[in-house]
Amino acid sequence: MTAPARSLRLVGQAKYRDEAEALLNGPGDAALVVRGRARSVIMTCPDGCGETLVVNLDPRANKAWRLDMRGEGVTLYPSVWRDGGCESHFVVWRGVLIWCDRFTSGNVEPRYNPDIEKRVLAGLDATIPLTAEAIADAIDEIVWDVNRAANRLVGKGLARSWKQDGTWYFVRADEEDEG
Ligand SMILES: [Zn+2]
């Protein structure tokens, strides 16, 4: 068994899946399939099982992930979860691979910049529940960055969160107790 990958590196792009797959050398490698627009990300399963994973980016075809190239590396949203086989489940965030369920003890999140908290707080509503995705769209930030900041705000008592049908929602906390 090789050690699981802790980062995801884009090694290139190609027009078709088999061409993209040929660019991969091992766990942690990924390649884009681009025809007119980005269609999918092909990656060697980062747990080292040897399988190839296809992450769809085309909203016209089935469930689609978001690819974000801002920051130091690739970001994919939401998390990638393989239903069968090795059941790998992980987050790709600024080129860093964060494992869920397994291998979590070696996880190291991207560096935190608390400057984002003010903007996330401003993006929250006191009554309308918003997802991290919706807030990220509104303030033009990376979803995982917003998600982390929103959870820090919850920890500080400035926001509230709850899970409904598998999705987390955030609202600004009431400020009526202040002053
Ligand atoms: Zn695997």
PDB file of N, CA and C in Angstrom, residues 112 117 120-121 124 130 135 146-163 168-173:
ATOM      1  N   TYR A 112      -5.222  29.617   7.095  1.00  0.00           N
ATOM      2  CA  TYR A 112      -6.425  30.392   7.360  1.00  0.00           C
ATOM      3  C   TYR A 112      -6.114  31.878   7.391  1.00  0.00           C
ATOM      4  N   GLU A 117     -13.552  36.614   7.462  1.00  0.00           N
ATOM      5  CA  GLU A 117     -14.700  36.512   8.372  1.00  0.00           C
ATOM      6  C   GLU A 117     -15.647  37.705   8.280  1.00  0.00           C
ATOM      7  N   VAL A 120     -17.698  37.384   5.171  1.00  0.00           N
ATOM      8  CA  VAL A 120     -18.695  36.312   5.296  1.00  0.00           C
ATOM      9  C   VAL A 120     -19.837  36.770   6.200  1.00  0.00           C
ATOM     10  N   LEU A 121     -19.486  37.424   7.286  1.00  0.00           N
ATOM     11  CA  LEU A 121     -20.511  37.923   8.205  1.00  0.00           C
ATOM     12  C   LEU A 121     -21.431  38.916   7.490  1.00  0.00           C
ATOM     13  N   LEU A 124     -23.956  37.165   5.369  1.00  0.00           N
ATOM     14  CA  LEU A 124     -25.007  36.396   6.046  1.00  0.00           C
ATOM     15  C   LEU A 124     -26.240  37.250   6.252  1.00  0.00           C
ATOM     16  N   LEU A 130     -28.627  30.660   4.434  1.00  0.00           N
ATOM     17  CA  LEU A 130     -27.814  30.588   3.223  1.00  0.00           C
ATOM     18  C   LEU A 130     -26.804  29.454   3.337  1.00  0.00           C
ATOM     19  N   ILE A 135     -23.234  31.999  -0.195  1.00  0.00           N
ATOM     20  CA  ILE A 135     -22.450  33.107   0.359  1.00  0.00           C
ATOM     21  C   ILE A 135     -21.199  33.322  -0.486  1.00  0.00           C
ATOM     22  N   VAL A 146     -15.157  29.937   2.607  1.00  0.00           N
ATOM     23  CA  VAL A 146     -16.353  30.525   3.210  1.00  0.00           C
ATOM     24  C   VAL A 146     -16.930  29.582   4.257  1.00  0.00           C
ATOM     25  N   ASN A 147     -16.961  28.306   3.939  1.00  0.00           N
ATOM     26  CA  ASN A 147     -17.493  27.307   4.856  1.00  0.00           C
ATOM     27  C   ASN A 147     -16.717  27.303   6.179  1.00  0.00           C
ATOM     28  N   ARG A 148     -15.398  27.363   6.076  1.00  0.00           N
ATOM     29  CA  ARG A 148     -14.568  27.366   7.285  1.00  0.00           C
ATOM     30  C   ARG A 148     -14.794  28.643   8.102  1.00  0.00           C
ATOM     31  N   ALA A 149     -14.822  29.788   7.398  1.00  0.00           N
ATOM     32  CA  ALA A 149     -15.024  31.060   8.091  1.00  0.00           C
ATOM     33  C   ALA A 149     -16.402  31.098   8.760  1.00  0.00           C
ATOM     34  N   ALA A 150     -17.418  30.588   8.059  1.00  0.00           N
ATOM     35  CA  ALA A 150     -18.771  30.585   8.619  1.00  0.00           C
ATOM     36  C   ALA A 150     -18.822  29.733   9.887  1.00  0.00           C
ATOM     37  N   ASN A 151     -18.111  28.626   9.874  1.00  0.00           N
ATOM     38  CA  ASN A 151     -18.080  27.778  11.074  1.00  0.00           C
ATOM     39  C   ASN A 151     -17.317  28.445  12.216  1.00  0.00           C
ATOM     40  N   ARG A 152     -16.291  29.220  11.900  1.00  0.00           N
ATOM     41  CA  ARG A 152     -15.584  29.983  12.939  1.00  0.00           C
ATOM     42  C   ARG A 152     -16.523  31.028  13.549  1.00  0.00           C
ATOM     43  N   LEU A 153     -17.339  31.643  12.676  1.00  0.00           N
ATOM     44  CA  LEU A 153     -18.307  32.642  13.164  1.00  0.00           C
ATOM     45  C   LEU A 153     -19.343  31.982  14.079  1.00  0.00           C
ATOM     46  N   VAL A 154     -19.718  30.751  13.738  1.00  0.00           N
ATOM     47  CA  VAL A 154     -20.632  29.997  14.609  1.00  0.00           C
ATOM     48  C   VAL A 154     -19.958  29.759  15.959  1.00  0.00           C
ATOM     49  N   GLY A 155     -18.679  29.396  15.923  1.00  0.00           N
ATOM     50  CA  GLY A 155     -17.930  29.162  17.154  1.00  0.00           C
ATOM     51  C   GLY A 155     -17.818  30.403  18.019  1.00  0.00           C
ATOM     52  N   LYS A 156     -17.822  31.566  17.389  1.00  0.00           N
ATOM     53  CA  LYS A 156     -17.731  32.837  18.117  1.00  0.00           C
ATOM     54  C   LYS A 156     -19.102  33.363  18.532  1.00  0.00           C
ATOM     55  N   GLY A 157     -20.160  32.647  18.163  1.00  0.00           N
ATOM     56  CA  GLY A 157     -21.509  33.067  18.523  1.00  0.00           C
ATOM     57  C   GLY A 157     -22.077  34.137  17.611  1.00  0.00           C
ATOM     58  N   LEU A 158     -21.385  34.411  16.494  1.00  0.00           N
ATOM     59  CA  LEU A 158     -21.850  35.468  15.588  1.00  0.00           C
ATOM     60  C   LEU A 158     -22.774  34.936  14.494  1.00  0.00           C
ATOM     61  N   ALA A 159     -22.825  33.614  14.384  1.00  0.00           N
ATOM     62  CA  ALA A 159     -23.696  32.994  13.381  1.00  0.00           C
ATOM     63  C   ALA A 159     -24.249  31.697  13.972  1.00  0.00           C
ATOM     64  N   ARG A 160     -25.307  31.197  13.336  1.00  0.00           N
ATOM     65  CA  ARG A 160     -25.853  29.900  13.715  1.00  0.00           C
ATOM     66  C   ARG A 160     -25.874  29.016  12.483  1.00  0.00           C
ATOM     67  N   SER A 161     -25.782  27.708  12.687  1.00  0.00           N
ATOM     68  CA  SER A 161     -25.826  26.786  11.549  1.00  0.00           C
ATOM     69  C   SER A 161     -26.630  25.548  11.923  1.00  0.00           C
ATOM     70  N   TRP A 162     -27.196  24.912  10.928  1.00  0.00           N
ATOM     71  CA  TRP A 162     -27.864  23.628  11.108  1.00  0.00           C
ATOM     72  C   TRP A 162     -27.861  22.895   9.779  1.00  0.00           C
ATOM     73  N   LYS A 163     -28.080  21.585   9.902  1.00  0.00           N
ATOM     74  CA  LYS A 163     -28.055  20.739   8.718  1.00  0.00           C
ATOM     75  C   LYS A 163     -29.476  20.330   8.374  1.00  0.00           C
ATOM     76  N   TRP A 168     -25.720  22.149   4.932  1.00  0.00           N
ATOM     77  CA  TRP A 168     -25.581  23.080   6.050  1.00  0.00           C
ATOM     78  C   TRP A 168     -26.057  24.463   5.653  1.00  0.00           C
ATOM     79  N   TYR A 169     -26.794  25.087   6.581  1.00  0.00           N
ATOM     80  CA  TYR A 169     -27.275  26.458   6.376  1.00  0.00           C
ATOM     81  C   TYR A 169     -26.746  27.358   7.489  1.00  0.00           C
ATOM     82  N   PHE A 170     -26.522  28.621   7.122  1.00  0.00           N
ATOM     83  CA  PHE A 170     -26.003  29.591   8.081  1.00  0.00           C
ATOM     84  C   PHE A 170     -26.894  30.832   8.112  1.00  0.00           C
ATOM     85  N   VAL A 171     -27.081  31.379   9.296  1.00  0.00           N
ATOM     86  CA  VAL A 171     -27.717  32.701   9.449  1.00  0.00           C
ATOM     87  C   VAL A 171     -26.872  33.515  10.423  1.00  0.00           C
ATOM     88  N   ARG A 172     -26.957  34.831  10.295  1.00  0.00           N
ATOM     89  CA  ARG A 172     -26.293  35.702  11.258  1.00  0.00           C
ATOM     90  C   ARG A 172     -27.024  35.580  12.594  1.00  0.00           C
ATOM     91  N   ALA A 173     -26.282  35.529  13.684  1.00  0.00           N
ATOM     92  CA  ALA A 173     -26.919  35.397  14.998  1.00  0.00           C
ATOM     93  C   ALA A 173     -27.588  36.709  15.372  1.00  0.00           C
TER      94      ALA A 173
END
